[in-house]
mmCIF file of C-alpha atoms in Angstrom:
data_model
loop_
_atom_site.group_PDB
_atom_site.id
_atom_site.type_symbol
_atom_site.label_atom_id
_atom_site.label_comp_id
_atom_site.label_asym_id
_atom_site.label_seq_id
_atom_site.Cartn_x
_atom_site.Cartn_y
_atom_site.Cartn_z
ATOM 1 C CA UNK A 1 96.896 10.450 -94.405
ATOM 2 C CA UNK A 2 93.775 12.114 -94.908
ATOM 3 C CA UNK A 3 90.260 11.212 -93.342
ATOM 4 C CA UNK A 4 87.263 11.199 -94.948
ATOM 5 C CA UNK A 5 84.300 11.479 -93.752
ATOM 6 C CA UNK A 6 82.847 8.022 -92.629
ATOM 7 C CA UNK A 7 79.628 6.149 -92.280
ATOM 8 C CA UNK A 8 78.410 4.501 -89.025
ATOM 9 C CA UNK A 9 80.423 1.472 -88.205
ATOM 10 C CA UNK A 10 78.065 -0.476 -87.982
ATOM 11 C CA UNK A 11 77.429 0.436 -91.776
ATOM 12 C CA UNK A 12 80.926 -0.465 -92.598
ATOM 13 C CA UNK A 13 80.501 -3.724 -90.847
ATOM 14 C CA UNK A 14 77.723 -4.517 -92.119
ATOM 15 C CA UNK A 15 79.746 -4.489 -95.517
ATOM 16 C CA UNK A 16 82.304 -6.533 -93.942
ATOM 17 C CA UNK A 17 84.860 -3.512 -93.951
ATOM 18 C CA UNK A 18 86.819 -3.805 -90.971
ATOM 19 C CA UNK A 19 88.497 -0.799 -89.360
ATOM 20 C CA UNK A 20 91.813 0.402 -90.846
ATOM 21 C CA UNK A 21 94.313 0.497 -88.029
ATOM 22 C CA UNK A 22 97.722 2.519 -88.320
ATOM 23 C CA UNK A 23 99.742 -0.290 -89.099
ATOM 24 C CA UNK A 24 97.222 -0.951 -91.929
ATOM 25 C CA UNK A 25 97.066 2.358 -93.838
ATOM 26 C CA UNK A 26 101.190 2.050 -93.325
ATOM 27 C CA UNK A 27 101.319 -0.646 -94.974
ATOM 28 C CA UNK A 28 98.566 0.301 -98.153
ATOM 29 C CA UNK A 29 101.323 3.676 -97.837
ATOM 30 C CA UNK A 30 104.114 1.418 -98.479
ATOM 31 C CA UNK A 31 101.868 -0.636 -101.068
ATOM 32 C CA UNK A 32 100.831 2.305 -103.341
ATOM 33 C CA UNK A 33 104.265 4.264 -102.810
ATOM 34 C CA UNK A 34 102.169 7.201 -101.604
ATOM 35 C CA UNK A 35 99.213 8.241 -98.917
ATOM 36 C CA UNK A 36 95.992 6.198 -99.102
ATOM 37 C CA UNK A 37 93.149 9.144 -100.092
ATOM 38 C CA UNK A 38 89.489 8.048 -98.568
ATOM 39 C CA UNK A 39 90.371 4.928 -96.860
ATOM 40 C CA UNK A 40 87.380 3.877 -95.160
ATOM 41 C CA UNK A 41 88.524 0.539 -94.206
ATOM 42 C CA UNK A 42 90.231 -2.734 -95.287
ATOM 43 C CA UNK A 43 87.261 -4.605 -97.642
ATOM 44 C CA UNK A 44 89.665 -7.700 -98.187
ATOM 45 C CA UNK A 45 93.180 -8.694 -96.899
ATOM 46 C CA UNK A 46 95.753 -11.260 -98.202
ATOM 47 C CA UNK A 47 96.167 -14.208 -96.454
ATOM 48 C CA UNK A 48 99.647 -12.965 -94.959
ATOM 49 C CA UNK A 49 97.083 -10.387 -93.165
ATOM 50 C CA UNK A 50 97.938 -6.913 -95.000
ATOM 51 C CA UNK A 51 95.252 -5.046 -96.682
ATOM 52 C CA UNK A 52 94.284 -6.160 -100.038
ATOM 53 C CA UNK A 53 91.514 -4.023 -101.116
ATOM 54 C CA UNK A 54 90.341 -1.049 -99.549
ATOM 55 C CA UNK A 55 87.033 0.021 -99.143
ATOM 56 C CA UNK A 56 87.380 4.671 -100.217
ATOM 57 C CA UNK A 57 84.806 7.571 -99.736
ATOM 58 C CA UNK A 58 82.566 8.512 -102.616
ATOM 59 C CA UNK A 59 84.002 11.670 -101.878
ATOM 60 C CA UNK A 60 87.525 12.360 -100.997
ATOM 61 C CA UNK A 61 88.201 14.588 -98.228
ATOM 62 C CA UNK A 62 88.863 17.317 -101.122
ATOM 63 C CA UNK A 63 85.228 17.054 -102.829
ATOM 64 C CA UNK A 64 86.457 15.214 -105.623
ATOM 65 C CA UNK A 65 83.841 12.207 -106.264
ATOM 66 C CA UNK A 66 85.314 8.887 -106.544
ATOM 67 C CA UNK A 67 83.686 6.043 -107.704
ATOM 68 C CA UNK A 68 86.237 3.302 -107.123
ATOM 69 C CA UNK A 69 84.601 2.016 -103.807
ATOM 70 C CA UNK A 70 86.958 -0.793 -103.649
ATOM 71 C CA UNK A 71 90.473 -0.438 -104.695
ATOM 72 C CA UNK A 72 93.050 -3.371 -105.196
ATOM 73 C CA UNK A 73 96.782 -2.378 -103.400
ATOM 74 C CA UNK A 74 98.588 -5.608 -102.565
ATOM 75 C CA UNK A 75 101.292 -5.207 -105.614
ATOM 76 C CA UNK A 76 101.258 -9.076 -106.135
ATOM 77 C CA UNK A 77 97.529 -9.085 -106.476
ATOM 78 C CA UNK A 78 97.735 -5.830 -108.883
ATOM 79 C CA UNK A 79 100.377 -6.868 -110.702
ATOM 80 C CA UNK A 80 98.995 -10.403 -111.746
ATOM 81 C CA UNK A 81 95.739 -8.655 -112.480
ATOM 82 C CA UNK A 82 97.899 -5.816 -114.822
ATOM 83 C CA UNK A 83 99.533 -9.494 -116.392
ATOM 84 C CA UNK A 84 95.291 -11.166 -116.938
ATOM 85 C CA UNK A 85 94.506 -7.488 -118.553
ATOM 86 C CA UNK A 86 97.821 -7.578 -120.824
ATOM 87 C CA UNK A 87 96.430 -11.148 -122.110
ATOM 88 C CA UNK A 88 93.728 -10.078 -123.981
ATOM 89 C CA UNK A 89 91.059 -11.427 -121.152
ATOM 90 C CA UNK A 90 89.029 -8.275 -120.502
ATOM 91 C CA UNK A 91 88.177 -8.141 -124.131
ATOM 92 C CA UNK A 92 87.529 -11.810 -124.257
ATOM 93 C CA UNK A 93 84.934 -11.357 -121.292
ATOM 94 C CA UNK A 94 83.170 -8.043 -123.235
ATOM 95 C CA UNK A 95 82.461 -10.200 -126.011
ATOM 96 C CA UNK A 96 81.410 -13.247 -123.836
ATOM 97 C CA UNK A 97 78.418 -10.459 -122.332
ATOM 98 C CA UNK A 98 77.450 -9.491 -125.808
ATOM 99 C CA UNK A 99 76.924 -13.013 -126.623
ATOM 100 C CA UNK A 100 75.290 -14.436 -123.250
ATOM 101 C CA UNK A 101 72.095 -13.056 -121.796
ATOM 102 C CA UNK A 102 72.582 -15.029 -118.200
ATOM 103 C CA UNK A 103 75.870 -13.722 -117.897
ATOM 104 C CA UNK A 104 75.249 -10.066 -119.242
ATOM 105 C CA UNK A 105 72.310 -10.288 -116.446
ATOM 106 C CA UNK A 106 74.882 -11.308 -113.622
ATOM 107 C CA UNK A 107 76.895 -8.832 -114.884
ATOM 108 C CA UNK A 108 74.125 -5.714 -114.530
ATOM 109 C CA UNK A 109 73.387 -7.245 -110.976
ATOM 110 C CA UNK A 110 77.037 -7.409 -110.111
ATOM 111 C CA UNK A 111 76.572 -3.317 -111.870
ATOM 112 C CA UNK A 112 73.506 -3.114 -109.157
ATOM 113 C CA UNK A 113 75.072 -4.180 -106.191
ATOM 114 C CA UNK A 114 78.538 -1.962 -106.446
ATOM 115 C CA UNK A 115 76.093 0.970 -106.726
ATOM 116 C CA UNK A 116 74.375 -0.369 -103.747
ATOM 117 C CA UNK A 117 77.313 -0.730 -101.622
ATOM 118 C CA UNK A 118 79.113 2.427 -102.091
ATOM 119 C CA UNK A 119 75.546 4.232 -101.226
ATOM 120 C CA UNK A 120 75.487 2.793 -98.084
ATOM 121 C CA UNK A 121 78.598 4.284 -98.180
ATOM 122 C CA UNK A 122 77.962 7.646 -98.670
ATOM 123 C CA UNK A 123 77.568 10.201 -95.562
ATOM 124 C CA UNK A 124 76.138 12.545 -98.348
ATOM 125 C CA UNK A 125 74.474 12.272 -101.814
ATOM 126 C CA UNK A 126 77.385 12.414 -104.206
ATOM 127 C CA UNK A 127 75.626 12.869 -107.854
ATOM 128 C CA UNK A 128 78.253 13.046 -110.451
ATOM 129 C CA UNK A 129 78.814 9.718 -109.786
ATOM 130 C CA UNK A 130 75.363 8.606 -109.186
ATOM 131 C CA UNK A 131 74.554 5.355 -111.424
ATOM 132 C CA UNK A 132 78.329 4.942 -112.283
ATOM 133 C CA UNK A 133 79.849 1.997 -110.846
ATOM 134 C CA UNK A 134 83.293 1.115 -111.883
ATOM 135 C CA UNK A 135 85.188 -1.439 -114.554
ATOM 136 C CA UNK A 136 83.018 -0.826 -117.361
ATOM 137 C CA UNK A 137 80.395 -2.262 -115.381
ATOM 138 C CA UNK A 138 77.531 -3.186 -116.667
ATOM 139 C CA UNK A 139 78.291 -3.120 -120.376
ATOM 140 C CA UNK A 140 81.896 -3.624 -120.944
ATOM 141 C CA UNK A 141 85.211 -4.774 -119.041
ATOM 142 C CA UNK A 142 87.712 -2.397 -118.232
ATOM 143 C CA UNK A 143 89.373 -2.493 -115.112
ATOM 144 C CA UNK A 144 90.030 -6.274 -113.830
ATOM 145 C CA UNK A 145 91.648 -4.370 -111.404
ATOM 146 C CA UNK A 146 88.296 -3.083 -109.753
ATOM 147 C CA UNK A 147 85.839 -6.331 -110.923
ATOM 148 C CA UNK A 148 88.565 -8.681 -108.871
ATOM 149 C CA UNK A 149 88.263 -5.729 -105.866
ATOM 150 C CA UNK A 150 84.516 -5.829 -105.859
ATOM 151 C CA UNK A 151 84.593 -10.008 -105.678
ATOM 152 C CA UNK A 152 87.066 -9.933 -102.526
ATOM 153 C CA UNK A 153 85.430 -7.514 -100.663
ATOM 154 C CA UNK A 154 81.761 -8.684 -101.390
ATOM 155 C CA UNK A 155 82.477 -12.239 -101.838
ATOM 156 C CA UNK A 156 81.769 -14.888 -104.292
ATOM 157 C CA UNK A 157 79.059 -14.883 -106.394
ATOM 158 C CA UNK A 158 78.255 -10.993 -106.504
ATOM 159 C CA UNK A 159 80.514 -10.034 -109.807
ATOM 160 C CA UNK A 160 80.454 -13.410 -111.705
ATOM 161 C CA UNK A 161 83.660 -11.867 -114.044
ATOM 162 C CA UNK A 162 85.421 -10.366 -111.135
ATOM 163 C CA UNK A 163 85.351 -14.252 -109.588
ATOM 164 C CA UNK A 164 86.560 -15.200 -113.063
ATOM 165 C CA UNK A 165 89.439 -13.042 -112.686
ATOM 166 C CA UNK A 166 90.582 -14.398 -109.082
ATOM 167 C CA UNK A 167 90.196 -17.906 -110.404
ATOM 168 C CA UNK A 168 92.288 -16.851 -112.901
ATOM 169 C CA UNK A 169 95.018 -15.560 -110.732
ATOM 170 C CA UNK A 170 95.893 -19.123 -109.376
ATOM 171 C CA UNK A 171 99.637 -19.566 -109.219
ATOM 172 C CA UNK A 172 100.113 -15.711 -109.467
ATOM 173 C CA UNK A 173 97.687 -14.656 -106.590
ATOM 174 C CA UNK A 174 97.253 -15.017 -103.479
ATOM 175 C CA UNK A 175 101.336 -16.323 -102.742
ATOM 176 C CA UNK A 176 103.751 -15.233 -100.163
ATOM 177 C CA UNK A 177 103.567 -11.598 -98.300
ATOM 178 C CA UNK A 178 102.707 -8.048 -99.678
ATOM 179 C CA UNK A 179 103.236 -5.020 -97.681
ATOM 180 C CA UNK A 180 105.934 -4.259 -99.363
ATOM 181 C CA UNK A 181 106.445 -2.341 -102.925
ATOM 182 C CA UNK A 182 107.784 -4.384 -105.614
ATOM 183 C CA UNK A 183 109.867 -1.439 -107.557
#
């Protein structure tokens, strides 16, 4: 597993990122079905314990800019957020912004504080993704997958539609133990 190159920790703690232990990028190995690239730390966990979200480098230890800053790998929670997209939600929620000034504003600030976040972040500048956050964010939904990431690991109220999308998860997510692959 590779290691990037990482901010203070108080930094990370500051974010609430805890420090990923062995047994914790095992088990995102075993939940992705291949290495973890830029782990940084664990952002959110399940309530069995295992990683959730991780928090990844702006920059993978390759160069390569990434701009996911928090990434969703328990399969249950994935898979019930692949199940919400497949509904038609994300492109219910893209029309609600067009139609709702409060919640296209919460939206841009949820936009605002991703950027923020995966600053901090950053040992170095990384410009190609600079004003790029993730999930469409702040004019469209596209990735429930990240919006729901971004709500666990900052907590609710910072991405109104990625709160949405957890309560929306109720009786599909959070339930029962992760670690492992669902094949």
């Amino acid at each position: 597993m590779d290691s990037p190159q990482a901010p203070a920790p108080q930094v990370l703690a500051g974010l609430g990122i805890q420090p990923a232990a062995p047994a914790d990028l095992e088990a995102v190995r075993e939940q992705l079905g291949r290495l973890p690239r830029g782990v940084l730390g664990i952002a959110a966990r399940c309530p069995s314990g295992h990683p959730a979200v991780v928090a990844t480098a702006p920059r993978l230890p390759d160069g390569t800019p990434f701009p996911t800053t928090f990434y969703a790998t328990c399969p249950r929670l994935t898979g019930a957020l692949s199940t919400l997209e497949a509904s038609g939600l994300m492109r219910a929620m893209s029309e609600r912004l067009l139609a709702d000034p409060a919640l296209a504003a919460a939206y841009q600030a949820a936009h605002e504080d991703y950027l923020s976040r995966r600053a901090r972040l950053a040992v170095r500048p990384v410009p190609q993704i600079e004003g790029i956050s993730a999930g469409g964010m702040p004019r469209r939904v596209k990735c429930l997958h990240v919006l729901a990431a971004h709500a666990l690991a900052a907590g609710p109220g910072t991405n109104v539609l990625g709160d949405e999308a957890i309560a929306a998860l109720a009786g599909m997510w959070p339930a029962g133990g992760c670690a492992a692959r669902e094949d």
